[in-house]
Amino acid sequence: GNPSAMEHATEQADEVEALESIYCGFFDMLSEGAPYKFRVAVDPEAAQEREGNSAQPVRLEITFPETYPEVVPEIEVRYSHILPKHATALKQHLEAEAQNLLGCAMVFNLVTAAKEWLESNNLSAAQDWGAYEEEEEEDEAGPCPCLLLYPPLHRVPTSSDFAPSPPPSLPCCRH
């Protein structure tokens, strides 16, 4: 026969209790009793290596539907150092993983799977997703002389740049 609501409730309560002790300081209960909703940090160790905003671990916010673990829990990925597309991919990965674990307490496995997914996609370290253009080092010698001679070459060339004669080629650098 199917497990009763009472059994589900007991299993869920036991799992939440176990998770609290496993994840200790990295576990936040977000609900009072059922339906259980909680947040658990996936990669706190890696997060300590990151700085600033990125030092937030990736977190899973998990809600148990009434019949969990016969059904997949609701999973939200909370993040600060990866991109939305990564979070979406991770969520899909975990939902697929959860399908394979139906009927068992699965959160520990999901958190582990999330951590492994971040590592295998090289997302556990902080990464700069494109803020680095601003920090190019200036050449010590001051601006290259062709910046002063031919500023137009620093725009995207238009046909008029080439109309009368092609721009002179400059030996000093490759602008």
Coordinates of N, CA and C in Angstrom, one line a residue:
G1 N 0.8 -1.2 0.0 CA 0.0 0.0 0.0 C 0.9 1.2 0.0
N2 N 0.3 2.4 -0.3 CA 1.0 3.6 -0.3 C 1.3 4.1 1.1
P3 N 2.4 4.7 1.3 CA 2.7 5.3 2.7 C 1.6 6.4 3.0
S4 N 1.2 6.4 4.2 CA 0.2 7.4 4.6 C 0.8 8.8 4.8
A5 N 0.0 9.7 4.9 CA 0.4 11.1 5.1 C 1.3 11.2 6.4
M6 N 0.8 10.4 7.4 CA 1.5 10.4 8.7 C 2.9 9.9 8.5
E7 N 3.1 8.9 7.7 CA 4.4 8.3 7.5 C 5.3 9.3 6.7
H8 N 4.7 10.0 5.7 CA 5.5 11.0 5.0 C 6.0 12.1 6.0
A9 N 5.0 12.5 6.8 CA 5.4 13.6 7.8 C 6.5 13.2 8.7
T10 N 6.5 11.9 9.1 CA 7.5 11.5 10.0 C 8.9 11.4 9.3
E11 N 8.8 10.8 8.1 CA 10.1 10.7 7.3 C 10.7 12.1 7.0
Q12 N 9.8 13.0 6.7 CA 10.3 14.3 6.4 C 10.9 15.0 7.6
A13 N 10.2 14.8 8.8 CA 10.8 15.4 10.0 C 12.1 14.8 10.3
D14 N 12.2 13.4 10.2 CA 13.5 12.8 10.5 C 14.6 13.3 9.5
E15 N 14.2 13.4 8.3 CA 15.3 13.9 7.3 C 15.7 15.3 7.6
V16 N 14.8 16.2 7.9 CA 15.2 17.6 8.3 C 16.1 17.6 9.5
E17 N 15.7 16.8 10.5 CA 16.5 16.7 11.7 C 18.0 16.2 11.4
A18 N 18.1 15.2 10.5 CA 19.4 14.7 10.1 C 20.2 15.8 9.4
L19 N 19.5 16.5 8.5 CA 20.2 17.5 7.7 C 20.7 18.6 8.6
E20 N 19.9 19.0 9.6 CA 20.3 20.0 10.5 C 21.6 19.6 11.1
S21 N 21.7 18.4 11.5 CA 23.0 18.0 12.2 C 24.1 17.8 11.2
I22 N 23.8 17.4 10.0 CA 24.9 17.2 9.0 C 25.5 18.6 8.6
Y23 N 24.6 19.5 8.3 CA 25.0 20.8 7.7 C 25.2 21.8 8.8
C24 N 24.8 21.6 10.0 CA 25.0 22.4 11.1 C 24.9 23.9 10.8
G25 N 25.9 24.7 10.8 CA 25.8 26.1 10.6 C 25.4 26.5 9.2
F26 N 25.3 25.6 8.3 CA 25.0 25.9 6.9 C 23.6 25.5 6.5
F27 N 22.7 25.4 7.5 CA 21.3 24.9 7.3 C 20.4 26.0 7.9
D28 N 19.4 26.5 7.2 CA 18.5 27.4 7.7 C 17.1 26.9 7.5
M29 N 16.3 26.7 8.6 CA 15.0 26.3 8.5 C 14.1 27.5 8.1
L30 N 13.3 27.4 7.1 CA 12.6 28.6 6.6 C 11.1 28.5 7.0
S31 N 10.7 27.3 7.4 CA 9.3 27.1 7.7 C 9.1 26.7 9.2
E32 N 7.9 26.9 9.7 CA 7.6 26.3 11.0 C 6.9 25.0 10.7
G33 N 7.5 23.9 10.9 CA 6.8 22.6 10.7 C 6.5 22.4 9.2
A34 N 5.6 21.4 8.9 CA 5.4 21.1 7.5 C 4.4 22.2 6.9
P35 N 4.4 22.4 5.5 CA 5.4 21.8 4.6 C 6.8 22.4 4.9
Y36 N 7.8 21.5 5.0 CA 9.1 21.9 5.4 C 9.7 22.7 4.2
K37 N 10.3 23.8 4.6 CA 11.1 24.6 3.6 C 12.4 25.0 4.3
F38 N 13.5 24.8 3.7 CA 14.8 25.1 4.3 C 15.8 25.4 3.3
R39 N 16.9 26.0 3.7 CA 18.0 26.4 2.8 C 19.2 25.7 3.3
V40 N 20.0 25.2 2.4 CA 21.2 24.5 2.8 C 22.3 25.0 1.8
A41 N 23.5 25.3 2.4 CA 24.6 25.8 1.6 C 25.3 24.6 0.9
V42 N 25.6 24.8 -0.4 CA 26.1 23.7 -1.2 C 27.7 23.6 -1.0
D43 N 28.3 24.8 -1.2 CA 29.7 24.8 -1.3 C 30.4 25.8 -0.3
P44 N 30.1 25.7 1.0 CA 30.6 26.7 1.9 C 32.1 26.7 1.9
E45 N 32.8 25.5 1.7 CA 34.3 25.5 1.8 C 34.8 26.3 0.6
A46 N 34.3 26.1 -0.6 CA 34.7 26.8 -1.7 C 34.4 28.3 -1.6
A47 N 33.3 28.6 -0.9 CA 32.8 30.0 -0.8 C 33.8 30.8 0.0
Q48 N 34.5 30.1 1.0 CA 35.4 30.8 1.8 C 36.6 31.3 1.0
E49 N 36.9 30.6 -0.1 CA 38.0 31.0 -0.9 C 37.7 32.2 -1.8
R50 N 36.4 32.4 -2.0 CA 35.9 33.5 -2.8 C 35.9 34.8 -2.0
E51 N 35.8 35.9 -2.7 CA 35.8 37.2 -1.9 C 34.5 38.0 -2.2
G52 N 34.3 39.0 -1.4 CA 33.2 39.9 -1.6 C 31.8 39.2 -1.7
N53 N 31.0 39.6 -2.7 CA 29.7 39.0 -2.9 C 29.8 37.5 -3.2
S54 N 30.9 37.1 -3.9 CA 31.0 35.7 -4.3 C 31.2 34.8 -3.2
A55 N 31.5 35.3 -2.0 CA 31.8 34.5 -0.9 C 30.5 33.9 -0.3
Q56 N 29.4 34.3 -0.9 CA 28.1 33.6 -0.5 C 28.2 32.2 -1.1
P57 N 27.9 31.1 -0.3 CA 27.8 29.8 -1.0 C 26.6 29.8 -1.9
V58 N 26.7 28.9 -2.9 CA 25.5 28.5 -3.6 C 24.6 27.8 -2.6
R59 N 23.3 28.2 -2.6 CA 22.4 27.6 -1.7 C 21.2 26.9 -2.4
L60 N 20.7 25.9 -1.9 CA 19.5 25.2 -2.4 C 18.4 25.6 -1.4
E61 N 17.3 26.1 -1.9 CA 16.1 26.3 -1.1 C 15.2 25.1 -1.5
I62 N 14.8 24.3 -0.5 CA 14.1 23.1 -0.8 C 12.8 23.1 -0.1
T63 N 11.7 22.8 -0.8 CA 10.4 22.7 -0.1 C 9.9 21.2 -0.3
F64 N 9.5 20.6 0.7 CA 8.9 19.2 0.6 C 7.4 19.3 0.3
P65 N 7.0 18.8 -0.8 CA 5.5 18.6 -1.0 C 5.0 17.6 0.0
E66 N 3.7 17.6 0.2 CA 3.2 16.7 1.2 C 3.6 15.2 1.1
T67 N 3.7 14.8 -0.2 CA 4.0 13.3 -0.4 C 5.5 13.1 -0.6
Y68 N 6.3 14.1 -0.5 CA 7.8 13.8 -0.5 C 8.1 12.7 0.5
P69 N 9.0 11.7 0.2 CA 9.9 11.6 -0.9 C 9.3 10.8 -2.1
E70 N 8.0 10.6 -2.2 CA 7.4 9.9 -3.3 C 7.4 10.8 -4.5
V71 N 7.5 12.1 -4.3 CA 7.6 13.1 -5.4 C 8.9 13.9 -5.2
V72 N 9.3 14.6 -6.3 CA 10.5 15.4 -6.2 C 10.2 16.7 -5.4
P73 N 11.2 17.0 -4.5 CA 11.0 18.3 -3.8 C 11.1 19.5 -4.7
E74 N 10.6 20.6 -4.2 CA 10.8 21.9 -5.0 C 12.2 22.4 -4.7
I75 N 12.9 22.7 -5.7 CA 14.3 23.1 -5.6 C 14.5 24.5 -6.2
E76 N 15.0 25.5 -5.4 CA 15.4 26.8 -6.0 C 16.9 26.9 -5.7
V77 N 17.6 27.4 -6.7 CA 19.0 27.6 -6.5 C 19.2 29.1 -6.2
R78 N 19.8 29.4 -5.1 CA 20.2 30.8 -4.8 C 21.7 31.0 -4.9
Y79 N 22.1 32.1 -5.5 CA 23.5 32.1 -5.9 C 23.9 33.6 -6.0
S80 N 25.2 33.8 -5.9 CA 25.7 35.2 -6.1 C 26.9 35.2 -7.0
H81 N 27.6 34.0 -7.2 CA 28.8 34.1 -8.0 C 28.7 33.4 -9.3
I82 N 27.5 32.8 -9.7 CA 27.4 32.1 -11.0 C 26.3 32.9 -11.8
L83 N 26.2 32.5 -13.0 CA 25.2 33.2 -13.8 C 23.8 32.5 -13.8
P84 N 22.8 33.3 -14.1 CA 21.4 32.7 -14.1 C 21.4 31.4 -14.9
K85 N 22.1 31.4 -16.1 CA 22.0 30.1 -16.9 C 22.6 29.0 -16.1
H86 N 23.6 29.2 -15.3 CA 24.2 28.1 -14.5 C 23.2 27.6 -13.5
A87 N 22.6 28.6 -12.9 CA 21.6 28.2 -11.8 C 20.5 27.3 -12.4
T88 N 20.1 27.7 -13.6 CA 19.0 27.0 -14.3 C 19.5 25.6 -14.6
A89 N 20.7 25.5 -15.2 CA 21.2 24.2 -15.5 C 21.4 23.3 -14.3
L90 N 21.8 23.9 -13.2 CA 22.0 23.1 -12.0 C 20.7 22.6 -11.5
K91 N 19.7 23.5 -11.5 CA 18.3 23.1 -11.0 C 17.8 21.9 -11.9
Q92 N 18.0 22.0 -13.2 CA 17.5 20.9 -14.0 C 18.3 19.6 -13.7
H93 N 19.6 19.8 -13.5 CA 20.4 18.6 -13.1 C 19.9 17.9 -11.9
L94 N 19.5 18.8 -10.9 CA 19.1 18.2 -9.6 C 17.7 17.6 -9.7
E95 N 16.8 18.2 -10.5 CA 15.5 17.7 -10.7 C 15.6 16.3 -11.3
A96 N 16.5 16.2 -12.3 CA 16.7 14.9 -12.9 C 17.2 13.9 -11.9
E97 N 18.2 14.3 -11.1 CA 18.8 13.5 -10.1 C 17.7 13.0 -9.1
A98 N 16.8 14.0 -8.7 CA 15.8 13.7 -7.7 C 14.8 12.6 -8.3
Q99 N 14.6 12.6 -9.6 CA 13.7 11.5 -10.2 C 14.3 10.2 -9.9
N100 N 15.6 10.1 -9.9 CA 16.3 8.7 -9.7 C 16.2 8.3 -8.2
L101 N 15.9 9.3 -7.3 CA 16.0 9.0 -5.9 C 14.6 8.9 -5.2
L102 N 13.6 8.9 -6.1 CA 12.2 9.0 -5.5 C 12.0 7.8 -4.5
G103 N 11.3 8.1 -3.4 CA 11.1 7.1 -2.4 C 12.1 7.1 -1.3
C104 N 13.3 7.8 -1.5 CA 14.3 7.9 -0.5 C 14.5 9.3 0.0
A105 N 15.0 9.4 1.2 CA 15.4 10.7 1.7 C 16.6 11.2 0.7
M106 N 16.4 12.3 0.1 CA 17.4 12.6 -1.0 C 18.1 13.9 -0.9
V107 N 17.8 14.7 0.1 CA 18.4 16.0 0.1 C 19.9 15.9 0.2
F108 N 20.4 15.1 1.1 CA 21.9 15.0 1.2 C 22.5 14.7 -0.2
N109 N 21.9 13.7 -0.9 CA 22.4 13.4 -2.2 C 22.3 14.5 -3.2
L110 N 21.2 15.3 -3.1 CA 21.1 16.4 -4.0 C 22.1 17.5 -3.7
V111 N 22.4 17.8 -2.4 CA 23.4 18.8 -2.1 C 24.7 18.3 -2.6
T112 N 25.0 17.0 -2.4 CA 26.3 16.5 -2.9 C 26.4 16.6 -4.4
A113 N 25.3 16.2 -5.1 CA 25.2 16.3 -6.5 C 25.4 17.7 -7.0
A114 N 24.9 18.7 -6.3 CA 25.0 20.1 -6.6 C 26.5 20.5 -6.5
K115 N 27.1 20.1 -5.4 CA 28.5 20.4 -5.2 C 29.4 19.9 -6.3
E116 N 29.1 18.6 -6.6 CA 29.9 17.9 -7.7 C 29.7 18.6 -9.0
W117 N 28.4 19.0 -9.3 CA 28.1 19.7 -10.5 C 28.9 21.0 -10.6
L118 N 28.9 21.7 -9.5 CA 29.6 23.0 -9.6 C 31.1 22.8 -9.8
E119 N 31.6 21.7 -9.2 CA 33.1 21.5 -9.4 C 33.4 21.0 -10.8
S120 N 32.5 20.1 -11.3 CA 32.8 19.5 -12.6 C 32.6 20.6 -13.7
N121 N 31.8 21.6 -13.4 CA 31.7 22.7 -14.4 C 32.6 23.9 -14.1
N122 N 33.5 23.6 -13.2 CA 34.5 24.7 -12.8 C 33.8 26.0 -12.3
L123 N 32.7 25.8 -11.6 CA 32.0 26.9 -11.0 C 32.2 27.1 -9.5
S124 N 33.0 26.3 -8.9 CA 33.1 26.5 -7.5 C 34.0 27.6 -7.1
A125 N 35.0 28.0 -8.0 CA 35.8 29.1 -7.7 C 35.1 30.4 -8.1
A126 N 35.5 31.5 -7.5 CA 34.9 32.8 -8.0 C 35.4 33.0 -9.4
Q127 N 34.5 33.5 -10.2 CA 35.0 33.9 -11.5 C 34.4 35.2 -11.9
D128 N 35.2 35.9 -12.6 CA 34.7 37.2 -13.1 C 34.1 37.0 -14.4
W129 N 32.8 37.2 -14.5 CA 32.1 37.0 -15.8 C 32.1 38.2 -16.7
G130 N 33.3 38.9 -16.7 CA 33.3 39.9 -17.7 C 33.5 41.3 -17.2
A131 N 33.8 41.4 -15.9 CA 34.1 42.8 -15.4 C 35.6 43.1 -15.6
Y132 N 36.3 42.2 -16.2 CA 37.7 42.5 -16.2 C 38.2 43.4 -17.4
E133 N 37.3 43.8 -18.3 CA 37.7 44.6 -19.4 C 38.3 45.9 -18.8
E134 N 37.8 46.4 -17.7 CA 38.1 47.7 -17.2 C 39.6 47.8 -16.7
E135 N 40.1 46.6 -16.4 CA 41.3 46.7 -15.6 C 42.6 46.5 -16.4
E136 N 42.5 46.7 -17.7 CA 43.7 46.5 -18.5 C 44.8 47.5 -18.1
E137 N 46.0 46.9 -18.0 CA 47.1 47.8 -17.5 C 47.4 48.8 -18.6
E138 N 47.7 50.0 -18.1 CA 48.2 51.0 -19.1 C 49.6 50.7 -19.4
D139 N 50.0 51.0 -20.6 CA 51.5 50.8 -20.9 C 52.2 51.8 -20.1
E140 N 53.3 51.4 -19.4 CA 54.1 52.4 -18.6 C 54.5 53.6 -19.4
A141 N 54.8 53.4 -20.7 CA 55.4 54.4 -21.5 C 54.5 55.5 -21.8
G142 N 53.2 55.5 -21.3 CA 52.2 56.5 -21.7 C 51.6 56.0 -23.0
P143 N 50.6 56.7 -23.5 CA 49.8 56.2 -24.6 C 50.7 56.1 -25.8
C144 N 50.4 55.1 -26.6 CA 51.2 54.8 -27.8 C 51.0 56.0 -28.7
P145 N 52.1 56.4 -29.4 CA 52.0 57.7 -30.3 C 50.9 57.6 -31.3
C146 N 50.5 56.4 -31.8 CA 49.5 56.5 -32.8 C 48.2 56.8 -32.3
L147 N 48.0 56.7 -31.0 CA 46.7 57.2 -30.4 C 46.6 58.7 -30.7
L148 N 47.7 59.4 -30.5 CA 47.7 60.8 -30.7 C 47.6 61.2 -32.2
L149 N 48.3 60.4 -33.0 CA 48.4 60.8 -34.4 C 47.0 60.5 -35.1
Y150 N 46.5 59.3 -34.8 CA 45.4 58.8 -35.6 C 44.2 58.4 -34.7
P151 N 43.7 59.2 -33.9 CA 42.6 58.8 -33.1 C 41.5 58.0 -33.9
P152 N 41.2 58.4 -35.1 CA 40.1 57.7 -35.8 C 40.2 56.2 -35.9
L153 N 41.5 55.7 -35.8 CA 41.7 54.3 -35.9 C 41.1 53.6 -34.7
H154 N 40.8 54.3 -33.7 CA 40.3 53.6 -32.5 C 38.8 53.5 -32.5
R155 N 38.1 54.0 -33.6 CA 36.7 53.7 -33.7 C 36.6 52.5 -34.6
V156 N 35.4 51.9 -34.7 CA 35.2 50.9 -35.7 C 35.4 51.6 -37.1
P157 N 36.2 51.2 -37.9 CA 36.4 51.9 -39.2 C 35.1 51.9 -40.0
T158 N 34.9 53.1 -40.6 CA 33.7 53.1 -41.5 C 34.3 53.3 -42.9
S159 N 33.4 53.2 -43.9 CA 33.9 53.2 -45.3 C 34.6 54.5 -45.5
S160 N 34.2 55.6 -44.9 CA 34.8 56.9 -45.2 C 36.2 56.9 -44.7
D161 N 36.6 56.1 -43.7 CA 38.0 56.1 -43.3 C 38.9 55.7 -44.4
F162 N 38.3 54.8 -45.3 CA 39.2 54.2 -46.3 C 38.9 54.9 -47.7
A163 N 38.1 55.9 -47.7 CA 37.7 56.5 -49.0 C 38.9 57.1 -49.7
P164 N 39.5 58.2 -49.2 CA 40.6 58.8 -50.0 C 41.8 57.9 -50.2
S165 N 42.3 57.4 -49.0 CA 43.4 56.5 -49.1 C 43.4 55.7 -47.9
P166 N 43.9 54.5 -47.9 CA 43.8 53.6 -46.7 C 44.7 54.3 -45.6
P167 N 44.3 54.1 -44.3 CA 45.1 54.7 -43.3 C 46.5 54.2 -43.3
P168 N 47.5 55.0 -43.0 CA 48.9 54.6 -43.1 C 49.1 53.5 -42.1
S169 N 50.0 52.5 -42.5 CA 50.2 51.5 -41.5 C 51.3 52.0 -40.6
L170 N 51.2 51.7 -39.3 CA 52.1 52.3 -38.3 C 53.0 51.3 -37.8
P171 N 54.3 51.5 -37.8 CA 55.2 50.5 -37.3 C 55.1 50.3 -35.8
C172 N 54.6 51.4 -35.0 CA 54.8 51.3 -33.6 C 54.0 50.3 -32.9
C173 N 52.8 50.1 -33.4 CA 52.0 49.1 -32.7 C 50.9 48.6 -33.6
R174 N 50.0 47.7 -33.1 CA 49.1 47.1 -34.1 C 47.7 47.7 -33.9
H175 N 47.5 49.0 -33.6 CA 46.2 49.5 -33.6 C 45.6 49.3 -35.0

